[in-house]
Amino acid sequence: VAGLTHDMAPGEKLSTPRVFLGLSQGDREQAFLTARRYLQHHAFPDPLKNWPWIVYDFWATDAEGVQDALLHEVEFAAKLGVDIFVHDASWYTGSSNKGKGDWGRGLGNYRADREKFPMGLAAISQRVHATGMKFGLWVGPNVVDSRLVGTAIPKQWLARIDGKDLPLKPEGWESSVHQVCLGCRGYIDFLKK
């Protein structure tokens, strides 16, 4: 098999096979295991060192006490022997503070919410690292808070089908979110920055 890599130019399309066909002896389970071994050895990247890691996930949409709650959870996770402490949704400016679990509010503002985290995320990251854990932040680059469209998020970055935007309004959320085009150079540069 040759030509397994291809660098794509913006706007270029690439057709991929719809079916992976292989021959194997045995029943369906044996065929599945054979295909899995093939993919592990020839398609999937090597596992990361010490994989699998134990991850502790924290998020809070409360208005008060978020930083103190997070620091308490950091100490608890460290005592458990966790490898990675991740702050999930709602760490960014404009995120929900009504305690309802709306992670889409403020999404697209990739700046720390200093009301929730007065000491800043860099200091929290240092605290996490001081316990021996790694620190991670959740991001959701595929959607942005609809209220940011036209200001922080230019309309030309949005994903569209037949010229129509693709807003989503999950039940219970304070605002809708818009899907963004992950192939848009301007949006990719924004995410990298």
PDB file of C-alpha atoms in Angstrom:
ATOM      1  CA  VAL A   1       0.000   0.000   0.000  1.00  0.00           C
ATOM      2  CA  ALA A   2       1.402   3.379  -0.981  1.00  0.00           C
ATOM      3  CA  GLY A   3       0.367   7.015  -0.735  1.00  0.00           C
ATOM      4  CA  LEU A   4      -1.048   6.880   2.797  1.00  0.00           C
ATOM      5  CA  THR A   5      -0.327  10.547   3.516  1.00  0.00           C
ATOM      6  CA  HIS A   6      -1.627  13.596   1.728  1.00  0.00           C
ATOM      7  CA  ASP A   7      -1.180  17.302   2.557  1.00  0.00           C
ATOM      8  CA  MET A   8      -4.375  19.175   1.759  1.00  0.00           C
ATOM      9  CA  ALA A   9      -4.631  22.733   0.535  1.00  0.00           C
ATOM     10  CA  PRO A  10      -7.421  24.970   1.886  1.00  0.00           C
ATOM     11  CA  GLY A  11     -10.716  24.088   0.214  1.00  0.00           C
ATOM     12  CA  GLU A  12      -9.332  20.877  -1.314  1.00  0.00           C
ATOM     13  CA  LYS A  13     -11.410  17.706  -1.026  1.00  0.00           C
ATOM     14  CA  LEU A  14     -10.052  14.231  -0.424  1.00  0.00           C
ATOM     15  CA  SER A  15     -12.027  11.060  -0.973  1.00  0.00           C
ATOM     16  CA  THR A  16     -11.309   8.221   1.412  1.00  0.00           C
ATOM     17  CA  PRO A  17     -12.362   4.590   1.208  1.00  0.00           C
ATOM     18  CA  ARG A  18     -15.730   3.827   2.783  1.00  0.00           C
ATOM     19  CA  VAL A  19     -14.788   0.242   3.515  1.00  0.00           C
ATOM     20  CA  PHE A  20     -11.758  -1.456   5.046  1.00  0.00           C
ATOM     21  CA  LEU A  21     -11.539  -4.989   3.721  1.00  0.00           C
ATOM     22  CA  GLY A  22      -9.332  -7.673   5.191  1.00  0.00           C
ATOM     23  CA  LEU A  23      -9.141 -11.455   5.226  1.00  0.00           C
ATOM     24  CA  SER A  24      -9.006 -13.432   8.439  1.00  0.00           C
ATOM     25  CA  GLN A  25      -9.453 -16.957   9.699  1.00  0.00           C
ATOM     26  CA  GLY A  26     -12.019 -17.821  12.331  1.00  0.00           C
ATOM     27  CA  ASP A  27     -15.313 -16.353  13.440  1.00  0.00           C
ATOM     28  CA  ARG A  28     -16.387 -12.693  13.623  1.00  0.00           C
ATOM     29  CA  GLU A  29     -14.603 -12.118  16.924  1.00  0.00           C
ATOM     30  CA  GLN A  30     -11.332 -13.407  15.450  1.00  0.00           C
ATOM     31  CA  ALA A  31     -11.816 -11.172  12.409  1.00  0.00           C
ATOM     32  CA  PHE A  32     -12.418  -8.164  14.658  1.00  0.00           C
ATOM     33  CA  LEU A  33      -9.336  -8.928  16.759  1.00  0.00           C
ATOM     34  CA  THR A  34      -7.217  -9.338  13.624  1.00  0.00           C
ATOM     35  CA  ALA A  35      -8.412  -5.974  12.264  1.00  0.00           C
ATOM     36  CA  ARG A  36      -7.790  -4.347  15.656  1.00  0.00           C
ATOM     37  CA  ARG A  37      -4.222  -5.715  15.830  1.00  0.00           C
ATOM     38  CA  TYR A  38      -3.571  -4.470  12.287  1.00  0.00           C
ATOM     39  CA  LEU A  39      -4.842  -0.983  13.106  1.00  0.00           C
ATOM     40  CA  GLN A  40      -2.877  -0.833  16.375  1.00  0.00           C
ATOM     41  CA  HIS A  41       0.368  -1.791  14.640  1.00  0.00           C
ATOM     42  CA  HIS A  42      -0.043   0.119  11.370  1.00  0.00           C
ATOM     43  CA  ALA A  43      -2.583   2.942  11.777  1.00  0.00           C
ATOM     44  CA  PHE A  44      -2.914   4.171  15.357  1.00  0.00           C
ATOM     45  CA  PRO A  45      -0.152   6.184  17.044  1.00  0.00           C
ATOM     46  CA  ASP A  46       1.823   4.535  19.840  1.00  0.00           C
ATOM     47  CA  PRO A  47       0.277   4.931  23.304  1.00  0.00           C
ATOM     48  CA  LEU A  48       1.646   7.744  25.440  1.00  0.00           C
ATOM     49  CA  LYS A  49       4.062   6.977  28.271  1.00  0.00           C
ATOM     50  CA  ASN A  50       2.365   5.479  31.366  1.00  0.00           C
ATOM     51  CA  TRP A  51      -0.958   5.287  29.506  1.00  0.00           C
ATOM     52  CA  PRO A  52      -3.741   5.041  30.588  1.00  0.00           C
ATOM     53  CA  TRP A  53      -3.674   8.045  32.888  1.00  0.00           C
ATOM     54  CA  ILE A  54      -6.112   8.627  35.720  1.00  0.00           C
ATOM     55  CA  VAL A  55      -7.889  11.935  35.088  1.00  0.00           C
ATOM     56  CA  TYR A  56      -9.872  14.018  37.575  1.00  0.00           C
ATOM     57  CA  ASP A  57     -12.380  16.343  35.915  1.00  0.00           C
ATOM     58  CA  PHE A  58     -13.715  19.530  37.573  1.00  0.00           C
ATOM     59  CA  TRP A  59     -16.126  22.197  36.356  1.00  0.00           C
ATOM     60  CA  ALA A  60     -18.338  24.721  38.082  1.00  0.00           C
ATOM     61  CA  THR A  61     -21.002  27.100  36.835  1.00  0.00           C
ATOM     62  CA  ASP A  62     -21.509  28.657  40.257  1.00  0.00           C
ATOM     63  CA  ALA A  63     -21.234  32.389  40.939  1.00  0.00           C
ATOM     64  CA  GLU A  64     -19.162  32.159  44.119  1.00  0.00           C
ATOM     65  CA  GLY A  65     -16.523  29.975  45.703  1.00  0.00           C
ATOM     66  CA  VAL A  66     -15.355  28.354  42.472  1.00  0.00           C
ATOM     67  CA  GLN A  67     -11.623  28.910  43.040  1.00  0.00           C
ATOM     68  CA  ASP A  68     -11.771  27.604  46.628  1.00  0.00           C
ATOM     69  CA  ALA A  69     -13.797  24.572  45.525  1.00  0.00           C
ATOM     70  CA  LEU A  70     -11.312  23.852  42.741  1.00  0.00           C
ATOM     71  CA  LEU A  71      -8.296  24.101  45.075  1.00  0.00           C
ATOM     72  CA  HIS A  72     -10.008  21.725  47.511  1.00  0.00           C
ATOM     73  CA  GLU A  73     -10.582  19.251  44.672  1.00  0.00           C
ATOM     74  CA  VAL A  74      -6.920  19.564  43.587  1.00  0.00           C
ATOM     75  CA  GLU A  75      -5.776  18.407  47.038  1.00  0.00           C
ATOM     76  CA  PHE A  76      -8.347  15.608  47.076  1.00  0.00           C
ATOM     77  CA  ALA A  77      -7.339  14.405  43.592  1.00  0.00           C
ATOM     78  CA  ALA A  78      -3.647  14.452  44.536  1.00  0.00           C
ATOM     79  CA  LYS A  79      -4.351  12.249  47.586  1.00  0.00           C
ATOM     80  CA  LEU A  80      -6.143   9.779  45.302  1.00  0.00           C
ATOM     81  CA  GLY A  81      -3.035   9.456  43.120  1.00  0.00           C
ATOM     82  CA  VAL A  82      -4.581  11.082  40.056  1.00  0.00           C
ATOM     83  CA  ASP A  83      -2.244  11.782  37.109  1.00  0.00           C
ATOM     84  CA  ILE A  84      -4.042  14.701  35.430  1.00  0.00           C
ATOM     85  CA  PHE A  85      -6.331  17.347  36.895  1.00  0.00           C
ATOM     86  CA  VAL A  86      -8.545  18.880  34.198  1.00  0.00           C
ATOM     87  CA  HIS A  87     -10.685  21.965  34.522  1.00  0.00           C
ATOM     88  CA  ASP A  88     -13.576  21.226  32.254  1.00  0.00           C
ATOM     89  CA  ALA A  89     -15.997  23.810  30.831  1.00  0.00           C
ATOM     90  CA  SER A  90     -16.815  27.146  32.467  1.00  0.00           C
ATOM     91  CA  TRP A  91     -13.304  28.452  33.167  1.00  0.00           C
ATOM     92  CA  TYR A  92     -13.526  31.177  30.501  1.00  0.00           C
ATOM     93  CA  THR A  93     -14.766  34.766  30.674  1.00  0.00           C
ATOM     94  CA  GLY A  94     -18.540  35.039  30.393  1.00  0.00           C
ATOM     95  CA  SER A  95     -19.162  31.438  31.427  1.00  0.00           C
ATOM     96  CA  SER A  96     -22.338  30.551  33.268  1.00  0.00           C
ATOM     97  CA  ASN A  97     -22.568  31.478  36.932  1.00  0.00           C
ATOM     98  CA  LYS A  98     -26.108  30.247  37.597  1.00  0.00           C
ATOM     99  CA  GLY A  99     -25.100  26.749  38.705  1.00  0.00           C
ATOM    100  CA  LYS A 100     -27.142  25.099  35.953  1.00  0.00           C
ATOM    101  CA  GLY A 101     -24.420  23.358  33.951  1.00  0.00           C
ATOM    102  CA  ASP A 102     -24.526  25.533  30.832  1.00  0.00           C
ATOM    103  CA  TRP A 103     -21.015  25.129  29.430  1.00  0.00           C
ATOM    104  CA  GLY A 104     -21.784  26.929  26.161  1.00  0.00           C
ATOM    105  CA  ARG A 105     -22.239  30.366  27.727  1.00  0.00           C
ATOM    106  CA  GLY A 106     -19.079  32.385  27.037  1.00  0.00           C
ATOM    107  CA  LEU A 107     -17.542  29.619  24.917  1.00  0.00           C
ATOM    108  CA  GLY A 108     -15.208  31.206  22.392  1.00  0.00           C
ATOM    109  CA  ASN A 109     -13.736  33.549  25.025  1.00  0.00           C
ATOM    110  CA  TYR A 110     -10.493  31.744  25.670  1.00  0.00           C
ATOM    111  CA  ARG A 111      -9.493  34.004  28.552  1.00  0.00           C
ATOM    112  CA  ALA A 112      -9.742  32.961  32.192  1.00  0.00           C
ATOM    113  CA  ASP A 113     -12.742  34.198  34.164  1.00  0.00           C
ATOM    114  CA  ARG A 114     -11.000  36.354  36.801  1.00  0.00           C
ATOM    115  CA  GLU A 115     -14.194  36.630  38.861  1.00  0.00           C
ATOM    116  CA  LYS A 116     -14.250  32.866  39.353  1.00  0.00           C
ATOM    117  CA  PHE A 117     -10.448  32.570  39.511  1.00  0.00           C
ATOM    118  CA  PRO A 118      -8.957  35.729  41.066  1.00  0.00           C
ATOM    119  CA  MET A 119      -5.496  34.156  41.291  1.00  0.00           C
ATOM    120  CA  GLY A 120      -5.653  33.208  37.577  1.00  0.00           C
ATOM    121  CA  LEU A 121      -5.325  29.861  35.862  1.00  0.00           C
ATOM    122  CA  ALA A 122      -1.516  30.053  35.671  1.00  0.00           C
ATOM    123  CA  ALA A 123      -1.332  30.068  39.483  1.00  0.00           C
ATOM    124  CA  ILE A 124      -3.829  27.209  39.660  1.00  0.00           C
ATOM    125  CA  SER A 125      -1.781  25.279  37.107  1.00  0.00           C
ATOM    126  CA  GLN A 126       1.308  25.803  39.275  1.00  0.00           C
ATOM    127  CA  ARG A 127      -0.613  24.503  42.317  1.00  0.00           C
ATOM    128  CA  VAL A 128      -1.671  21.407  40.380  1.00  0.00           C
ATOM    129  CA  HIS A 129       1.888  20.792  39.154  1.00  0.00           C
ATOM    130  CA  ALA A 130       3.227  21.223  42.703  1.00  0.00           C
ATOM    131  CA  THR A 131       1.159  18.172  43.727  1.00  0.00           C
ATOM    132  CA  GLY A 132       2.796  16.099  40.966  1.00  0.00           C
ATOM    133  CA  MET A 133      -0.210  16.098  38.640  1.00  0.00           C
ATOM    134  CA  LYS A 134      -0.448  17.495  35.119  1.00  0.00           C
ATOM    135  CA  PHE A 135      -2.972  20.300  34.475  1.00  0.00           C
ATOM    136  CA  GLY A 136      -5.395  20.457  31.574  1.00  0.00           C
ATOM    137  CA  LEU A 137      -8.074  22.810  30.310  1.00  0.00           C
ATOM    138  CA  TRP A 138     -11.118  21.689  28.349  1.00  0.00           C
ATOM    139  CA  VAL A 139     -11.902  23.545  25.158  1.00  0.00           C
ATOM    140  CA  GLY A 140     -14.783  23.151  22.722  1.00  0.00           C
ATOM    141  CA  PRO A 141     -13.473  24.619  19.486  1.00  0.00           C
ATOM    142  CA  ASN A 142     -16.353  23.324  17.358  1.00  0.00           C
ATOM    143  CA  VAL A 143     -18.936  25.766  18.787  1.00  0.00           C
ATOM    144  CA  VAL A 144     -19.033  29.330  20.143  1.00  0.00           C
ATOM    145  CA  ASP A 145     -21.546  31.291  22.217  1.00  0.00           C
ATOM    146  CA  SER A 146     -23.954  32.879  19.721  1.00  0.00           C
ATOM    147  CA  ARG A 147     -23.712  36.192  21.588  1.00  0.00           C
ATOM    148  CA  LEU A 148     -20.050  36.460  20.524  1.00  0.00           C
ATOM    149  CA  VAL A 149     -20.836  36.170  16.806  1.00  0.00           C
ATOM    150  CA  GLY A 150     -20.269  39.486  15.087  1.00  0.00           C
ATOM    151  CA  THR A 151     -17.922  40.767  17.815  1.00  0.00           C
ATOM    152  CA  ALA A 152     -15.248  38.360  19.099  1.00  0.00           C
ATOM    153  CA  ILE A 153     -16.202  35.783  16.449  1.00  0.00           C
ATOM    154  CA  PRO A 154     -16.616  37.116  12.884  1.00  0.00           C
ATOM    155  CA  LYS A 155     -19.598  35.682  10.982  1.00  0.00           C
ATOM    156  CA  GLN A 156     -17.314  34.441   8.187  1.00  0.00           C
ATOM    157  CA  TRP A 157     -15.869  31.882  10.647  1.00  0.00           C
ATOM    158  CA  LEU A 158     -19.229  30.130  11.070  1.00  0.00           C
ATOM    159  CA  ALA A 159     -20.008  26.785   9.498  1.00  0.00           C
ATOM    160  CA  ARG A 160     -22.900  26.938   7.056  1.00  0.00           C
ATOM    161  CA  ILE A 161     -24.922  24.596   4.917  1.00  0.00           C
ATOM    162  CA  ASP A 162     -26.404  26.162   1.789  1.00  0.00           C
ATOM    163  CA  GLY A 163     -25.545  29.603   3.198  1.00  0.00           C
ATOM    164  CA  LYS A 164     -27.414  29.015   6.477  1.00  0.00           C
ATOM    165  CA  ASP A 165     -25.790  29.176   9.927  1.00  0.00           C
ATOM    166  CA  LEU A 166     -25.931  26.090  12.137  1.00  0.00           C
ATOM    167  CA  PRO A 167     -27.037  27.285  15.598  1.00  0.00           C
ATOM    168  CA  LEU A 168     -27.712  24.807  18.407  1.00  0.00           C
ATOM    169  CA  LYS A 169     -29.955  25.498  21.422  1.00  0.00           C
ATOM    170  CA  PRO A 170     -29.554  22.696  23.963  1.00  0.00           C
ATOM    171  CA  GLU A 171     -32.383  22.446  26.460  1.00  0.00           C
ATOM    172  CA  GLY A 172     -31.721  24.407  29.650  1.00  0.00           C
ATOM    173  CA  TRP A 173     -28.912  26.521  28.235  1.00  0.00           C
ATOM    174  CA  GLU A 174     -28.950  30.273  28.712  1.00  0.00           C
ATOM    175  CA  SER A 175     -27.977  30.960  25.102  1.00  0.00           C
ATOM    176  CA  SER A 176     -27.508  29.137  21.839  1.00  0.00           C
ATOM    177  CA  VAL A 177     -24.163  28.254  20.303  1.00  0.00           C
ATOM    178  CA  HIS A 178     -23.065  28.438  16.684  1.00  0.00           C
ATOM    179  CA  GLN A 179     -21.007  25.805  14.936  1.00  0.00           C
ATOM    180  CA  VAL A 180     -17.794  27.160  13.474  1.00  0.00           C
ATOM    181  CA  CYS A 181     -15.838  26.056  10.418  1.00  0.00           C
ATOM    182  CA  LEU A 182     -12.787  24.155  11.591  1.00  0.00           C
ATOM    183  CA  GLY A 183     -11.278  24.573   8.124  1.00  0.00           C
ATOM    184  CA  CYS A 184     -11.417  28.389   8.232  1.00  0.00           C
ATOM    185  CA  ARG A 185      -7.853  29.744   8.343  1.00  0.00           C
ATOM    186  CA  GLY A 186      -8.889  32.836  10.357  1.00  0.00           C
ATOM    187  CA  TYR A 187     -10.565  30.690  13.007  1.00  0.00           C
ATOM    188  CA  ILE A 188      -7.637  28.257  13.185  1.00  0.00           C
ATOM    189  CA  ASP A 189      -5.232  31.184  13.689  1.00  0.00           C
ATOM    190  CA  PHE A 190      -7.548  32.556  16.422  1.00  0.00           C
ATOM    191  CA  LEU A 191      -7.504  29.191  18.232  1.00  0.00           C
ATOM    192  CA  LYS A 192      -3.716  28.912  18.008  1.00  0.00           C
ATOM    193  CA  LYS A 193      -3.296  32.409  19.434  1.00  0.00           C
TER     194      LYS A 193
END
